[in-house]
Short mmCIF file of C-alpha atoms and ligand atoms in Angstrom, two decimals:
data_model
loop_
_atom_site.label_atom_id
_atom_site.label_comp_id
_atom_site.label_asym_id
_atom_site.label_seq_id
_atom_site.Cartn_x
_atom_site.Cartn_y
_atom_site.Cartn_z
CA UNK B 17 -13.19 16.79 -14.88
CA UNK B 18 -13.78 13.89 -17.23
CA UNK B 19 -12.92 9.97 -16.62
CA UNK B 20 -9.18 10.57 -18.16
CA UNK B 21 -8.83 13.30 -16.14
CA UNK B 22 -10.36 11.53 -12.40
CA UNK B 23 -7.94 8.68 -13.28
CA UNK B 24 -4.61 10.67 -13.63
CA UNK B 25 -5.90 13.18 -10.32
CA UNK B 26 -6.14 9.53 -9.12
CA UNK B 27 -2.83 8.77 -9.71
CA UNK B 28 -1.40 11.83 -9.31
CA UNK B 29 -2.24 11.60 -5.53
CA UNK B 30 -0.62 8.60 -5.35
CA UNK B 31 2.70 9.97 -6.39
CA UNK B 32 2.30 12.73 -3.73
CA UNK B 33 1.37 10.61 -0.72
CA UNK B 34 4.64 8.78 -1.21
CA UNK B 35 6.75 11.89 -1.22
CA UNK B 36 4.63 13.66 1.48
CA UNK B 37 3.98 12.33 4.52
CA UNK B 38 1.09 15.16 5.12
CA UNK B 39 -0.41 13.47 1.90
CA UNK B 40 -4.58 12.34 2.38
CA UNK B 41 -2.87 8.85 0.66
CA UNK B 42 0.10 8.64 2.74
CA UNK B 43 -1.33 5.76 4.80
CA UNK B 44 -3.90 2.96 2.70
CA UNK B 45 -5.27 -0.05 3.89
CA UNK B 46 -3.79 -3.25 2.15
CA UNK B 47 -6.49 -6.08 2.10
CA UNK B 48 -5.32 -9.80 1.97
CA UNK B 49 -6.73 -12.65 2.17
CA UNK B 50 -5.01 -15.53 4.64
CA UNK B 51 -4.76 -19.16 4.90
CA UNK B 52 -7.60 -19.90 5.98
CA UNK B 53 -9.18 -17.59 3.54
CA UNK B 54 -10.82 -14.69 5.87
CA UNK B 55 -10.19 -11.32 4.66
CA UNK B 56 -7.25 -9.07 6.44
CA UNK B 57 -6.71 -5.33 6.93
CA UNK B 58 -3.56 -3.22 7.71
CA UNK B 59 -2.54 0.47 7.75
CA UNK B 60 0.74 0.68 5.53
CA UNK B 61 2.93 3.54 4.19
CA UNK B 62 3.01 4.00 0.83
CA UNK B 63 6.49 4.36 -0.35
CA UNK B 64 6.11 4.98 -3.89
CA UNK B 65 3.70 5.49 -6.25
CA UNK B 66 4.45 4.74 -10.24
CA UNK B 67 1.81 6.16 -12.74
CA UNK B 68 2.52 4.68 -15.68
CA UNK B 69 2.88 1.21 -13.82
CA UNK B 70 0.44 1.22 -12.06
CA UNK B 71 2.49 0.16 -9.03
CA UNK B 72 2.21 0.90 -5.19
CA UNK B 73 5.06 -0.32 -3.33
CA UNK B 74 5.15 -0.78 0.50
CA UNK B 75 7.33 -1.93 3.16
CA UNK B 76 7.49 -4.36 5.15
CA UNK B 77 9.18 -6.64 7.97
CA UNK B 78 8.97 -10.32 6.31
CA UNK B 79 8.53 -12.08 9.61
CA UNK B 80 5.02 -10.46 9.31
CA UNK B 81 1.90 -12.34 8.71
CA UNK B 82 1.56 -10.38 5.37
CA UNK B 83 4.66 -11.72 4.04
CA UNK B 84 3.30 -15.38 3.83
CA UNK B 85 0.02 -14.24 2.78
CA UNK B 86 0.85 -12.93 0.12
CA UNK B 87 3.14 -15.76 -0.92
CA UNK B 88 0.39 -17.88 -0.61
CA UNK B 89 -2.51 -15.21 -2.64
CA UNK B 90 -0.68 -12.08 -4.65
CA UNK B 91 -4.48 -11.21 -5.14
CA UNK B 92 -5.01 -7.48 -2.81
CA UNK B 93 -7.07 -4.66 -2.45
CA UNK B 94 -5.93 -1.24 -1.32
CA UNK B 95 -8.36 1.22 0.03
CA UNK B 96 -7.40 4.62 0.48
CA UNK B 97 -9.45 7.65 1.80
CA UNK B 98 -8.46 11.07 2.25
CA UNK B 99 -10.07 13.57 4.03
CA UNK B 100 -9.38 16.81 2.88
CA UNK B 101 -10.87 15.69 -0.74
CA UNK B 102 -13.17 12.93 0.22
CA UNK B 103 -11.79 10.78 -2.34
CA UNK B 104 -12.65 6.72 -1.74
CA UNK B 105 -9.67 5.11 -3.89
CA UNK B 106 -10.41 0.91 -3.72
CA UNK B 107 -7.65 -0.31 -6.00
CA UNK B 108 -7.47 -4.17 -7.48
CA UNK B 109 -4.98 -5.80 -7.99
CA UNK B 110 -2.41 -8.21 -7.74
CA UNK B 111 1.25 -8.29 -5.32
CA UNK B 112 5.00 -9.16 -6.33
CA UNK B 113 6.92 -9.93 -3.09
CA UNK B 114 10.64 -8.68 -2.78
CA UNK B 115 12.56 -10.88 -0.61
CA UNK B 116 15.85 -9.37 1.91
CA UNK B 117 18.78 -8.90 -0.84
CA UNK B 118 16.70 -8.55 -3.61
CA UNK B 119 17.75 -5.61 -5.53
CA UNK B 120 14.98 -3.41 -5.43
CA UNK B 121 14.77 -4.33 -1.17
CA UNK B 122 18.52 -3.50 -1.39
CA UNK B 123 17.36 0.23 -3.07
CA UNK B 124 14.67 1.01 -0.76
CA UNK B 125 17.29 -0.02 2.47
CA UNK B 126 19.76 2.39 1.28
CA UNK B 127 17.09 5.12 0.95
CA UNK B 128 16.07 4.21 4.74
CA UNK B 129 16.21 6.82 7.94
CA UNK B 130 18.64 4.73 11.05
CA UNK B 131 15.74 5.62 12.85
CA UNK B 132 13.21 3.76 10.33
CA UNK B 133 15.71 1.52 9.72
CA UNK B 134 15.53 0.56 13.32
CA UNK B 135 11.87 -0.67 13.43
CA UNK B 136 12.94 -4.20 11.14
CA UNK B 137 15.47 -4.92 14.12
CA UNK B 138 13.47 -5.94 17.22
CA UNK B 139 11.65 -9.28 17.18
CA UNK B 140 9.53 -10.64 14.83
CA UNK B 141 6.31 -9.00 14.72
CA UNK B 142 2.92 -10.45 16.45
CA UNK B 143 5.05 -12.59 19.56
CA UNK B 144 3.34 -11.41 22.57
CA UNK B 145 5.15 -9.43 25.05
CA UNK B 146 6.30 -9.15 28.79
CA UNK B 147 3.98 -7.27 30.43
CA UNK B 148 7.17 -4.83 31.22
CA UNK B 149 7.79 -5.26 27.69
CA UNK B 150 5.31 -2.77 26.14
CA UNK B 151 8.18 -1.55 23.96
CA UNK B 152 10.06 -3.69 22.27
CA UNK B 153 13.57 -4.31 23.02
CA UNK B 154 15.82 -3.94 20.05
CA UNK B 155 18.87 -6.28 20.36
CA UNK B 156 20.64 -5.83 17.60
CA UNK B 157 22.28 -2.40 15.71
CA UNK B 158 20.01 -1.15 12.88
CA UNK B 159 21.70 -3.19 10.10
CA UNK B 160 20.37 -6.11 11.55
CA UNK B 161 16.79 -5.16 10.66
CA UNK B 162 18.01 -5.39 6.71
CA UNK B 163 17.98 -8.99 6.84
CA UNK B 164 14.16 -8.63 7.53
CA UNK B 165 13.33 -6.25 5.46
CA UNK B 166 10.92 -6.82 2.15
CA UNK B 167 9.55 -4.94 -0.56
CA UNK B 168 5.32 -5.72 -1.42
CA UNK B 169 4.91 -4.36 -4.72
CA UNK B 170 1.35 -4.11 -5.77
CA UNK B 171 0.22 -4.19 -9.14
CA UNK B 172 -3.55 -2.33 -9.70
CA UNK B 173 -5.66 -3.74 -12.50
CA UNK B 174 -8.86 -1.32 -11.81
CA UNK B 175 -9.42 1.13 -9.50
CA UNK B 176 -13.23 2.15 -8.08
CA UNK B 177 -12.92 6.00 -7.36
CA UNK B 178 -15.33 7.42 -4.74
CA UNK B 179 -16.20 10.81 -4.40
CA UNK B 180 -18.13 11.99 -1.48
CA UNK B 181 -19.94 14.71 -2.18
CA UNK B 182 -23.18 16.40 -0.05
CA UNK B 183 -25.70 16.07 -2.42
CA UNK B 184 -24.29 14.23 -6.22
CA UNK B 185 -21.81 11.99 -4.38
CA UNK B 186 -19.64 10.42 -8.04
CA UNK B 187 -18.17 7.49 -8.77
CA UNK B 188 -15.90 5.65 -11.41
CA UNK B 189 -14.47 2.65 -12.48
CA UNK B 190 -11.11 1.64 -14.16
CA UNK B 191 -8.84 -1.06 -15.62
CA UNK B 192 -5.56 -1.25 -16.57
CA UNK B 193 -3.39 -3.26 -18.71
CA UNK B 194 -0.67 -5.34 -17.72
CA UNK B 195 1.88 -2.62 -19.02
CA UNK B 196 0.18 -0.10 -17.34
CA UNK B 197 -2.28 1.53 -19.75
CA UNK B 198 -5.92 2.57 -19.18
CA UNK B 199 -8.20 0.29 -21.15
CA UNK B 200 -11.31 1.01 -20.09
CA UNK B 201 -13.41 3.33 -17.94
CA UNK B 202 -17.08 4.28 -17.34
CA UNK B 203 -19.06 6.85 -14.85
CA UNK B 204 -20.74 4.40 -11.95
CA UNK B 205 -23.89 5.20 -10.18
CA UNK B 206 -22.34 5.39 -6.71
C1 FMN T 12 -0.41 4.62 10.02
C2 FMN T 12 -0.16 2.80 10.41
C3 FMN T 12 1.43 2.63 9.42
C4 FMN T 12 2.19 1.73 9.50
N1 FMN T 12 2.48 1.18 8.27
C5 FMN T 12 3.32 0.15 8.06
C6 FMN T 12 3.88 -0.08 7.33
O1 FMN T 12 4.27 0.65 6.52
N2 FMN T 12 4.27 -1.62 7.16
C7 FMN T 12 4.24 -2.68 7.90
O2 FMN T 12 4.90 -3.77 7.72
N3 FMN T 12 2.87 -2.28 8.98
C8 FMN T 12 2.63 -0.95 9.37
N4 FMN T 12 2.29 -0.61 10.05
C9 FMN T 12 1.83 -1.65 10.97
C10 FMN T 12 0.55 -2.99 10.16
O3 FMN T 12 -0.53 -2.02 9.93
C11 FMN T 12 0.13 -3.90 10.92
O4 FMN T 12 -0.37 -3.70 12.40
C12 FMN T 12 1.57 -4.97 11.04
O5 FMN T 12 2.08 -4.65 10.47
C13 FMN T 12 1.17 -6.46 11.52
O6 FMN T 12 0.28 -6.92 10.06
P1 FMN T 12 0.23 -8.30 9.81
O7 FMN T 12 0.17 -9.10 11.62
O8 FMN T 12 -1.01 -8.59 8.84
O9 FMN T 12 1.42 -8.75 9.31
C14 FMN T 12 1.01 0.50 9.99
C15 FMN T 12 0.16 0.87 10.98
C16 FMN T 12 0.18 2.13 11.10
C17 FMN T 12 -0.95 2.96 12.42
#
């Protein structure tokens, strides 16, 4: 594979992951910086990938700490690893928050299953539960979660691609323009 093919295959894996729950990059690590300047990381489900624009979308509860963190500091790293291909993708870029009621949040909500919608209907993420309440009591119906449902849209500015092999690991770096064009690529000593 040449550099352009490596980049294309990385983004094709991300597009597959957004459609296929079994795919290696389905669960990715969204890493942000909190208000105290400390690193934060959490797993999220990759919901949409758009190679042309270099966008990745994830869904979250707007009452969660990450939403506040990202509203103050949009710089994010997304880290993924596929165990079957042994490829690590480390993408750096910025996020845009699509609040409840925005076009993107409305569209994404309309495509969610009732089961997933219900996960937004409980109390705020991070709130303490009582000892006899290890699973939150969901008071409202599935529609009530819509008021807390947001989409985090991440635009990649660069990709650090790493393939773990027995003897000869490979690594490459890619940079993207604001419009998503590949503007620089190079092999890197792993
Ligand atoms: C496999 C997996 C997938 C997850 N997917 C999501 C997700 O898509 N969106 C989300 O907000 N939280 C998701 N979570 C929960 C987050 O990792 C995190 O615990 C929660 O969102 C609170 O994060 P925060 O306190 O940094 O805001 C997932 C957790 C796991 C283990």
